[in-house]
Coordinates of C-alpha atoms in Angstrom, one line a residue:
X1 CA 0.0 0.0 0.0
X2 CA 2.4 2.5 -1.3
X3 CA -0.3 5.5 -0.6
X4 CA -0.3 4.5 3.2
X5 CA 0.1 7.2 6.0
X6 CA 2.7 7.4 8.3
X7 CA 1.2 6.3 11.7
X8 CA 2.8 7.6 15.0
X9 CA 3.7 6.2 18.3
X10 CA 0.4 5.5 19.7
X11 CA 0.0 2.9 16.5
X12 CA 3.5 1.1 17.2
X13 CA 3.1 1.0 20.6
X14 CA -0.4 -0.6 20.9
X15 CA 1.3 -3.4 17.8
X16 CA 4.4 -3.7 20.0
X17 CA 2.2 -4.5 23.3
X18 CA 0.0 -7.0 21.1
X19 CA 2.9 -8.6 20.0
X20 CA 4.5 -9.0 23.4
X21 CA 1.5 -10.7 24.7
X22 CA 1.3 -13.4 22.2
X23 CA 4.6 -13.9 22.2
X24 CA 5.0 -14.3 26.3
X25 CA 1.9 -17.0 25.4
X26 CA 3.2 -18.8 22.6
X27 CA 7.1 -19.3 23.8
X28 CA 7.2 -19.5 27.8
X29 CA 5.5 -23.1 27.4
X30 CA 7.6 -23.9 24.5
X31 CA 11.3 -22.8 26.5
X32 CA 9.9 -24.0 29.9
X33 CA 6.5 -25.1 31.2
X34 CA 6.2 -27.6 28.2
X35 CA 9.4 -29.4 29.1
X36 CA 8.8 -29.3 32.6
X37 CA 5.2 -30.9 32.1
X38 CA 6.8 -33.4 30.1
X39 CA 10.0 -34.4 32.0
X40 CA 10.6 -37.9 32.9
X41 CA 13.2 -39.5 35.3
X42 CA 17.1 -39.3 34.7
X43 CA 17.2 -42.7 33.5
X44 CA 14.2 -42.6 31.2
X45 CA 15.1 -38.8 29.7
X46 CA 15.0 -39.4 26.2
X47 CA 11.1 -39.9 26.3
X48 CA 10.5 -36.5 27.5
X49 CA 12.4 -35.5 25.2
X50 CA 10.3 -36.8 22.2
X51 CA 7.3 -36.3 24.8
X52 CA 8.2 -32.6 24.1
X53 CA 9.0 -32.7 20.5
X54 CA 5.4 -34.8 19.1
X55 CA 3.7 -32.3 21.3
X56 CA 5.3 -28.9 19.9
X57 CA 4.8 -30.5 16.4
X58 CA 1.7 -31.1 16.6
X59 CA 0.6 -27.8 17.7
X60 CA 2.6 -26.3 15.1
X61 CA 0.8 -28.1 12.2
X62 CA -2.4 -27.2 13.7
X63 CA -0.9 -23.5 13.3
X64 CA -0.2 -24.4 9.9
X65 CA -3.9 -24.9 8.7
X66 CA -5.5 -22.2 10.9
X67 CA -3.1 -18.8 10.1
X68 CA -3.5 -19.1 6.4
X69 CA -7.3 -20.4 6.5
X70 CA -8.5 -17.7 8.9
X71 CA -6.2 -15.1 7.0
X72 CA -8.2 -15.9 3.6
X73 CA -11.4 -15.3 5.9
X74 CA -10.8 -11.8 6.7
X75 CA -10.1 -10.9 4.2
X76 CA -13.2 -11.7 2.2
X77 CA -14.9 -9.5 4.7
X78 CA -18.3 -8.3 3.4
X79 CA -18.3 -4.5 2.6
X80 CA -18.8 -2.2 6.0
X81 CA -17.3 -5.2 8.2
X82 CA -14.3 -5.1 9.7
X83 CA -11.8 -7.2 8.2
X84 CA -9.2 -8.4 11.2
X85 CA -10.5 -7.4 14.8
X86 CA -13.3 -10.1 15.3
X87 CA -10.5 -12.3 14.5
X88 CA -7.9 -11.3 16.9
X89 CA -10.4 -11.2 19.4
X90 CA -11.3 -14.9 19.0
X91 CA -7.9 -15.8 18.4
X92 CA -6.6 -14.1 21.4
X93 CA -9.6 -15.6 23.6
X94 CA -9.1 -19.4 22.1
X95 CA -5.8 -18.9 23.2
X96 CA -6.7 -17.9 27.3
X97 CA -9.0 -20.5 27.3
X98 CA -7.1 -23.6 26.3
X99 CA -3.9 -21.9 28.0
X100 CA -6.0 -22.4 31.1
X101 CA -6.7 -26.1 29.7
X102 CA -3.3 -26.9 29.1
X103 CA -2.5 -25.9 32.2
X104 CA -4.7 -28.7 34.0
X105 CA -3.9 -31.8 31.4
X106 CA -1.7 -34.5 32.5
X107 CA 0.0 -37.0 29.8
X108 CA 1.7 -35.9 27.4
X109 CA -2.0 -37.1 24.7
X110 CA -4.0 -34.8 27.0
X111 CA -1.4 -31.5 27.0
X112 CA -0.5 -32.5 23.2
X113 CA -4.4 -31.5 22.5
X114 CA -4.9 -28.6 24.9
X115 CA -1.8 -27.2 22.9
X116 CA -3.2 -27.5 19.8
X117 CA -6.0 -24.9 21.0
X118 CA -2.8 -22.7 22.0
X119 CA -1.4 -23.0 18.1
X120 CA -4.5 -22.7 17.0
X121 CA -5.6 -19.1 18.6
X122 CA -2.2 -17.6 18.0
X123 CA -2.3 -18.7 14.6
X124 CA -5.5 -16.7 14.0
X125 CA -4.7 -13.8 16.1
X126 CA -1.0 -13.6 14.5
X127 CA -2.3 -13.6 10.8
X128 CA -4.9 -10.7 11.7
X129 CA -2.3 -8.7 13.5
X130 CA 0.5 -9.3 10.6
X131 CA -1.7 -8.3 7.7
X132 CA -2.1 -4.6 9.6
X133 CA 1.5 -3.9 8.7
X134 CA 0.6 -4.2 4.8
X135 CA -3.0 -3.3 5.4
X136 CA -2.0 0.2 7.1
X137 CA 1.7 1.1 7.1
X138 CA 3.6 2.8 4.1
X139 CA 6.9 0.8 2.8
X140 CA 9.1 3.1 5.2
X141 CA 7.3 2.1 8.0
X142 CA 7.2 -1.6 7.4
X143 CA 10.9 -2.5 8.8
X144 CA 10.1 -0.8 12.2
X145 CA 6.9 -2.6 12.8
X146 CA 8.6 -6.0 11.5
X147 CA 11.0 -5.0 14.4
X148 CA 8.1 -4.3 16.9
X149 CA 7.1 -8.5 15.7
X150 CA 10.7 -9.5 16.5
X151 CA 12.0 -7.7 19.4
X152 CA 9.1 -8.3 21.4
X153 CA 9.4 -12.5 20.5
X154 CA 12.9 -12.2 22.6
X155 CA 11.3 -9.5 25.6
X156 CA 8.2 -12.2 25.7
X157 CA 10.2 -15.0 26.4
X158 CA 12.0 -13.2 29.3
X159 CA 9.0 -11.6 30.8
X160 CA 7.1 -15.1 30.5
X161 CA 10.1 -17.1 32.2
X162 CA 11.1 -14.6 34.1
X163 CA 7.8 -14.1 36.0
X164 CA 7.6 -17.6 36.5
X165 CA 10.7 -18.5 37.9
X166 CA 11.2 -15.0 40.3
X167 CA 7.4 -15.6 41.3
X168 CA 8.2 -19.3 42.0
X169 CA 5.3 -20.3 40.0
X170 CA 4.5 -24.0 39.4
X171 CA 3.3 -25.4 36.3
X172 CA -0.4 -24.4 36.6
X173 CA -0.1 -20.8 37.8
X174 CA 2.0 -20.2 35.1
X175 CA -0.2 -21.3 32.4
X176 CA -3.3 -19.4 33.8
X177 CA -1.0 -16.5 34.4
X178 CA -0.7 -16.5 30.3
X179 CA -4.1 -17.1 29.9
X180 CA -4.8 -13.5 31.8
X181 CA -2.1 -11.6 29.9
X182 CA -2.8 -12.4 26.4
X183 CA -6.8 -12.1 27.2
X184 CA -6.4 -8.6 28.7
X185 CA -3.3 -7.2 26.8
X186 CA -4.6 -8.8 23.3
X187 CA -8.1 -7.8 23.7
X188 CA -7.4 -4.5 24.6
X189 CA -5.0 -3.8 21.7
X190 CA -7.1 -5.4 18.9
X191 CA -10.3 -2.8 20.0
X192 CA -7.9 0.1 20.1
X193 CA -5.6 -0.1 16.7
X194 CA -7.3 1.1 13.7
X195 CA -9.6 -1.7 11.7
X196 CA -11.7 0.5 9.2
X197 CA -14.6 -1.1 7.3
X198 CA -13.9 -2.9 4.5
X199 CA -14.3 -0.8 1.2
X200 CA -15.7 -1.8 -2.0
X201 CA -12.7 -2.4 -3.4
X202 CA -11.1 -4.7 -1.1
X203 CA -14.6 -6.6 -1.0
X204 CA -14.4 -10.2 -2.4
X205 CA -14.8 -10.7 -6.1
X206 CA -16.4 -14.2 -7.4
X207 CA -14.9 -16.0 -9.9
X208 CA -11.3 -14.5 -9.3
X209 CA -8.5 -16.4 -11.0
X210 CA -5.6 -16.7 -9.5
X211 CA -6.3 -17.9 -6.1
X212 CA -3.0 -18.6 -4.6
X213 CA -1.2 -16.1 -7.1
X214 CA 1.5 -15.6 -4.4
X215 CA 3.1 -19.2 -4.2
X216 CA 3.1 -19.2 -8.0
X217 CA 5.5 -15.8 -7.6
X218 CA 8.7 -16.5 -8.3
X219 CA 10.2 -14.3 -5.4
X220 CA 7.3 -14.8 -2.9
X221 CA 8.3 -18.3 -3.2
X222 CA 12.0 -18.3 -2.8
X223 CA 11.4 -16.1 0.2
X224 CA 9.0 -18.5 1.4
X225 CA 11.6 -21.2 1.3
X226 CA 14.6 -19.2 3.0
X227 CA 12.5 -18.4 5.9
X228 CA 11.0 -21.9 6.2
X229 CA 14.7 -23.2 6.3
X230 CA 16.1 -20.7 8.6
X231 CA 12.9 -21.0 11.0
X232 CA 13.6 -24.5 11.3
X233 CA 17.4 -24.0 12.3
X234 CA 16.2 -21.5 14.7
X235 CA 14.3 -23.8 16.4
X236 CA 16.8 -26.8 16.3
X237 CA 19.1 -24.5 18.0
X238 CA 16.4 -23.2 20.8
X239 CA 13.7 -25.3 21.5
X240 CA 15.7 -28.2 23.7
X241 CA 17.8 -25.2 25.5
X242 CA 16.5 -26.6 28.8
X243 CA 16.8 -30.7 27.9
X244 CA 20.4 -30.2 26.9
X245 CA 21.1 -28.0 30.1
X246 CA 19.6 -30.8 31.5
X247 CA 20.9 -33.6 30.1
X248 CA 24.0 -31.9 27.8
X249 CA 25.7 -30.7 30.2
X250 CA 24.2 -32.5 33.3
X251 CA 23.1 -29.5 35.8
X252 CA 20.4 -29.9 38.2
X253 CA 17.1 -29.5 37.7
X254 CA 17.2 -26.1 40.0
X255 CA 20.4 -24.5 38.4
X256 CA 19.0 -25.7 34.5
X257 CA 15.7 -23.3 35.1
X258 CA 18.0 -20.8 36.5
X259 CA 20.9 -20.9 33.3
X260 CA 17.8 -21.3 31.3
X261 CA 16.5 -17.7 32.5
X262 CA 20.0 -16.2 31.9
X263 CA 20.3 -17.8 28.4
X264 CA 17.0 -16.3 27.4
X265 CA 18.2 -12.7 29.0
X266 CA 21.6 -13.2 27.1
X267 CA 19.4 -14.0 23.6
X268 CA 16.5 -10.9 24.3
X269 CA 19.5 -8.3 24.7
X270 CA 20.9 -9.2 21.3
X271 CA 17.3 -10.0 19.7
X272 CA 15.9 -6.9 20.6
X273 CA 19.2 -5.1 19.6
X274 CA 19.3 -6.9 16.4
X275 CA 16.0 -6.1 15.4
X276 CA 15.6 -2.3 16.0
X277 CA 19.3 -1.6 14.3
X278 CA 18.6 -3.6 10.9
X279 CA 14.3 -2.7 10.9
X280 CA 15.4 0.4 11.1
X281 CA 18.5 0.3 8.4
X282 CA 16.3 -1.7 6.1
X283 CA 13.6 1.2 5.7
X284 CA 16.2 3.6 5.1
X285 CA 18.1 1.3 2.7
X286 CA 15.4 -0.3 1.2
X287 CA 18.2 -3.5 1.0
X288 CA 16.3 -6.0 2.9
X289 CA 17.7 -9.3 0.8
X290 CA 21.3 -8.3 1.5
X291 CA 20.5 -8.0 5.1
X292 CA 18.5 -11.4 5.6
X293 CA 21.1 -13.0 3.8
X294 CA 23.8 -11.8 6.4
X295 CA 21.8 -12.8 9.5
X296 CA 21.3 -16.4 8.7
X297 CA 25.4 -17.0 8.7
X298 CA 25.2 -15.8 11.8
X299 CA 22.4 -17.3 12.8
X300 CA 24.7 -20.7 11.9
X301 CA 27.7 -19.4 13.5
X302 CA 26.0 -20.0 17.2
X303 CA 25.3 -23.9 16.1
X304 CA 29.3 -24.2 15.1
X305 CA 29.9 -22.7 18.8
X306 CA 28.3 -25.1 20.7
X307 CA 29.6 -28.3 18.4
X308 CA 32.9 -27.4 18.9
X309 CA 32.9 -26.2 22.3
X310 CA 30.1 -27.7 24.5
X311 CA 30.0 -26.0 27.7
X312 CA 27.5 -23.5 29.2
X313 CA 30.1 -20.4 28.8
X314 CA 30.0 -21.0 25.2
X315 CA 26.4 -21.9 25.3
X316 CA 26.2 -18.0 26.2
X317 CA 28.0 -17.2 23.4
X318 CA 26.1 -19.3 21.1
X319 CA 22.6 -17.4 22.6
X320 CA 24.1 -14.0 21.7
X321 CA 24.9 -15.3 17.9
X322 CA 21.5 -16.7 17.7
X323 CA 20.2 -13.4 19.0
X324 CA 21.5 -11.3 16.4
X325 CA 20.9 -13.6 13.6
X326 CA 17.2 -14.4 14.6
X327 CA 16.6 -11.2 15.3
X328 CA 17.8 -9.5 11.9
X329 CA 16.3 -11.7 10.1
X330 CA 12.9 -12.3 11.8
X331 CA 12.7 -8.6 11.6
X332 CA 14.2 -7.7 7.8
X333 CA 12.4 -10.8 6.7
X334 CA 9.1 -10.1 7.8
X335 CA 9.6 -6.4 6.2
X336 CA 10.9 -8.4 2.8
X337 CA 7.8 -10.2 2.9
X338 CA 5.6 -7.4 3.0
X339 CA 7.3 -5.9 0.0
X340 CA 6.6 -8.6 -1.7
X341 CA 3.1 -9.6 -1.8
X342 CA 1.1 -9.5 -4.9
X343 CA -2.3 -8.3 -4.3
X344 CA -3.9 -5.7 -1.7
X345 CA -6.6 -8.2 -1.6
X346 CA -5.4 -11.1 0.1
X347 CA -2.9 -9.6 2.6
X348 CA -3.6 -11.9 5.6
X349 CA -4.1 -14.4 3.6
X350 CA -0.6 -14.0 2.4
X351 CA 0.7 -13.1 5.4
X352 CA -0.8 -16.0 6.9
X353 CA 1.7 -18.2 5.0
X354 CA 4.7 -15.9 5.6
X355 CA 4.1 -16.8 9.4
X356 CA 2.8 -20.6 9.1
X357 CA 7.2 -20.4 8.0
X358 CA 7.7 -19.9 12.0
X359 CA 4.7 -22.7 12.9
X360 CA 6.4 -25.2 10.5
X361 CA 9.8 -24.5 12.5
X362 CA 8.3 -24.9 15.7
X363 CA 6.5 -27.8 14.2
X364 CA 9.9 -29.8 12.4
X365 CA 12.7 -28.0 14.4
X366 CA 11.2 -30.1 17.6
X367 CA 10.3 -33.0 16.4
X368 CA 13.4 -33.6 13.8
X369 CA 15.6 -32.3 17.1
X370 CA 13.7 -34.9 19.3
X371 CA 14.7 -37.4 16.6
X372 CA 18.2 -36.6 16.2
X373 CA 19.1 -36.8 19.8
X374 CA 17.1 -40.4 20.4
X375 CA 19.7 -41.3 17.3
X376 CA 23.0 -40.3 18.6
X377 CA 21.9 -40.1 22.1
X378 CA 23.1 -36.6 22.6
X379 CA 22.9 -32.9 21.6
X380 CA 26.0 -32.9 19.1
X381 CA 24.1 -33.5 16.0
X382 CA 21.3 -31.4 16.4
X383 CA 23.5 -27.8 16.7
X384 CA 25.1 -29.2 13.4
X385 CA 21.8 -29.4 11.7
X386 CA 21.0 -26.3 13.2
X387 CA 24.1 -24.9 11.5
X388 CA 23.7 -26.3 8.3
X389 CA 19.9 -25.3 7.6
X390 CA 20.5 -21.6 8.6
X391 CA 23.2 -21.0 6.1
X392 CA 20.4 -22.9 3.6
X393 CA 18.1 -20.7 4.3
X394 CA 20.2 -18.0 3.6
X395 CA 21.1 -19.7 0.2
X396 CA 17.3 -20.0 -0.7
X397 CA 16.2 -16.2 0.5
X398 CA 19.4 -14.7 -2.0
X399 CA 17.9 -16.6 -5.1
X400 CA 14.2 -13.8 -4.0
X401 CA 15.2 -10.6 -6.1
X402 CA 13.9 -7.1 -3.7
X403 CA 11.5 -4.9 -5.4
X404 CA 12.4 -1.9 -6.9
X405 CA 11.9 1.3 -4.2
X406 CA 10.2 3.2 -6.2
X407 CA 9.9 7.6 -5.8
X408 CA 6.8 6.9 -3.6
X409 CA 8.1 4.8 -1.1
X410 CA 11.0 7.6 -1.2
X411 CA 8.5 10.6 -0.5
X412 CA 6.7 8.4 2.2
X413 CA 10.1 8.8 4.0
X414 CA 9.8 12.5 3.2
X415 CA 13.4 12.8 1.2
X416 CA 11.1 14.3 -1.7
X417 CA 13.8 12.4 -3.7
X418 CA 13.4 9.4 -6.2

């Protein structure tokens, strides 16, 4: 939307906020309650390992349908109607609710199918919020929303573990402790941004060809692939953190929630750094590819730390690589994304399937990690896949060319220069 307005603080803060809710939702399970629900004795560990990885999967391909699906929903929105609020709002209340459920199942069949509630309601309320940065923000703007989304993934997970672990929380006052924050902040954000009736033009058109125009776009589809690959490196390299303080490197189960805590502070700092520098730089530049590109290899670089040098000093190191990498690219990526899509029409839609790339990582990553550690019967192999998949996915998001930033987007930025 190249004739969007600027939008000021009060729109970025309220999309930062949202953002930080569903992230402090989605991740604190994944990096802690989820493997502490599904632990199992010392000498029976590798279960709850895979316990954990089926159940994260699972979810994650439940993601998978919903985001896209309920993105294609809004937006056929009948004229007058508003396009993405009623869906936040459900998505964001589905997710409270089976937070809460999840929270009370025991087994790891019972959790595995309150979870998939979980995926499900942040996959809805993700697409809806996502599709406001194309819906609503002008290209210049687009890099420093994208680094609202990513910074606030890294704050979340601190703010979720850390209020568990300082408030001494078990498993079930942590969980309904989520429920509450994503059902108030959520709620509240979705009524206050902006969500104007939909317009004639926007309305759905019958008969349409070209349904799923995006996938059949060259560069939409290259960048689909890169951040599919990447995603799933990311997640190799995070989501068993606290099995392989566990078992890896054999701390207790006290000091591994504790390390845990400091890894995750260790990864926010550079996330969060990560993100703002290079959203902003990419709105200036307009040279998202370049930038993507150069965060996966770093991304890698924190797998080839660990491998070589397995102890928790270097895990620190490998958490602040990760950071940085992640974060640049979650953040550039997202932006590269939005420059990208083909039609005004089916923005969440679109959208949708830019962030079923992150539910697909969350839904391999686990389960391939889960695997790779029942086949060697440690950690070793599953920081080299890690490795090796990031600098694929940087491979794969080169071969998307960037659109041409054209004089508008140059005047949007106020330079009055083409």
């Amino acid at each position: 939307m190249n004739a969007a307005m600027r939008v000021g603080a009060r729109w970025m803060t309220l999309f930062t906020l949202a953002w930080l809710a569903i992230w402090t939702v989605q991740l604190t399970p994944v990096q802690l309650l989820l493997p502490l629900q599904l632990d199992t004795p010392e000498d029976d560990w590798i279960r709850g390992v895979v316990s954990s990885g089926l159940v994260l999967g699972i979810g994650g391909l439940a993601g998978v349908v919903a985001g896209p699906v309920s993105g294609a929903l809004s937006d056929r929105a009948r004229p007058g109607s508003r396009r993405r609020r009623p869906w936040v709002l459900g998505g964001v209340w589905l997710t409270a609710l089976c937070l809460g459920l999840t929270g009370f199942a025991s087994g790891p069949w019972a959790v595995g199918a309150a979870w998939v509630g979980v995926s499900v309601g942040v996959a809805v309320s993700s697409a809806a919020f996502t599709a406001l940065i194309a819906d609503q923000l002008p290209t210049t703007q687009r890099g420093a929303a994208s680094a609202a989304v990513g910074s606030s993934q890294a704050v979340g997970i601190v703010l979720g573990g850390g209020l568990v672990v300082l408030l001494g929380l078990d498993i079930l006052a942590g969980y309904l402790l989520l429920a509450a924050i994503v059902a108030l902040v959520g709620a509240t954000c979705a009524m206050l941004l902006p969500d104007p009736p939909t317009t004639g033009a926007l309305a759905p058109r019958p008969g349409r060809p070209e349904r799923l125009a995006s996938l059949r776009d060259r560069d939409f589809a290259w960048m689909l692939a890169g951040r599919l690959v990447t995603n799933i490196g990311n997640a190799l390299g995070t989501a068993l953190f606290l099995f392989f303080l566990l078992h890896g490197l054999g701390q207790p189960t006290t000091l591994a929630q504790d390390n845990l805590l400091l890894l995750i502070v260790v990864y926010t700092v550079f996330v969060v750094a990560a993100s703002v520098l290079t959203g902003i730089w990419s709105d200036r530049t307009g040279d998202r590819r370049r930038l993507a590109v150069a965060a996966t290899v770093v991304q890698a670089a924190s797998g080839v730390a660990i491998v070589a040098f397995p102890t928790f000093e270097m895990t620190l190191v490998a958490a602040a690589l990760m950071g940085v990498g992640y974060g640049a690219f979650s953040t550039v990526g997202l932006a590269f994304a939005a420059d990208l899509l083909p039609r005004e029409t089916d923005h969440a839609r679109d959208l949708g399937i830019v962030n079923v790339t992150a539910a697909l990582g969350q839904l391999i990553g686990p389960v391939l990690g889960a695997g790779l550690v029942a086949l060697v019967g440690g950690f070793w192999l599953v920081f080299t896949a890690a490795t090796v998949l990031s600098a694929v996915g940087g491979v794969l998001t080169g071969l998307a060319r960037s659109p041409e930033r054209s004089a508008v987007a140059l005047l949007e930025r106020g330079d009055g220069q083409p």
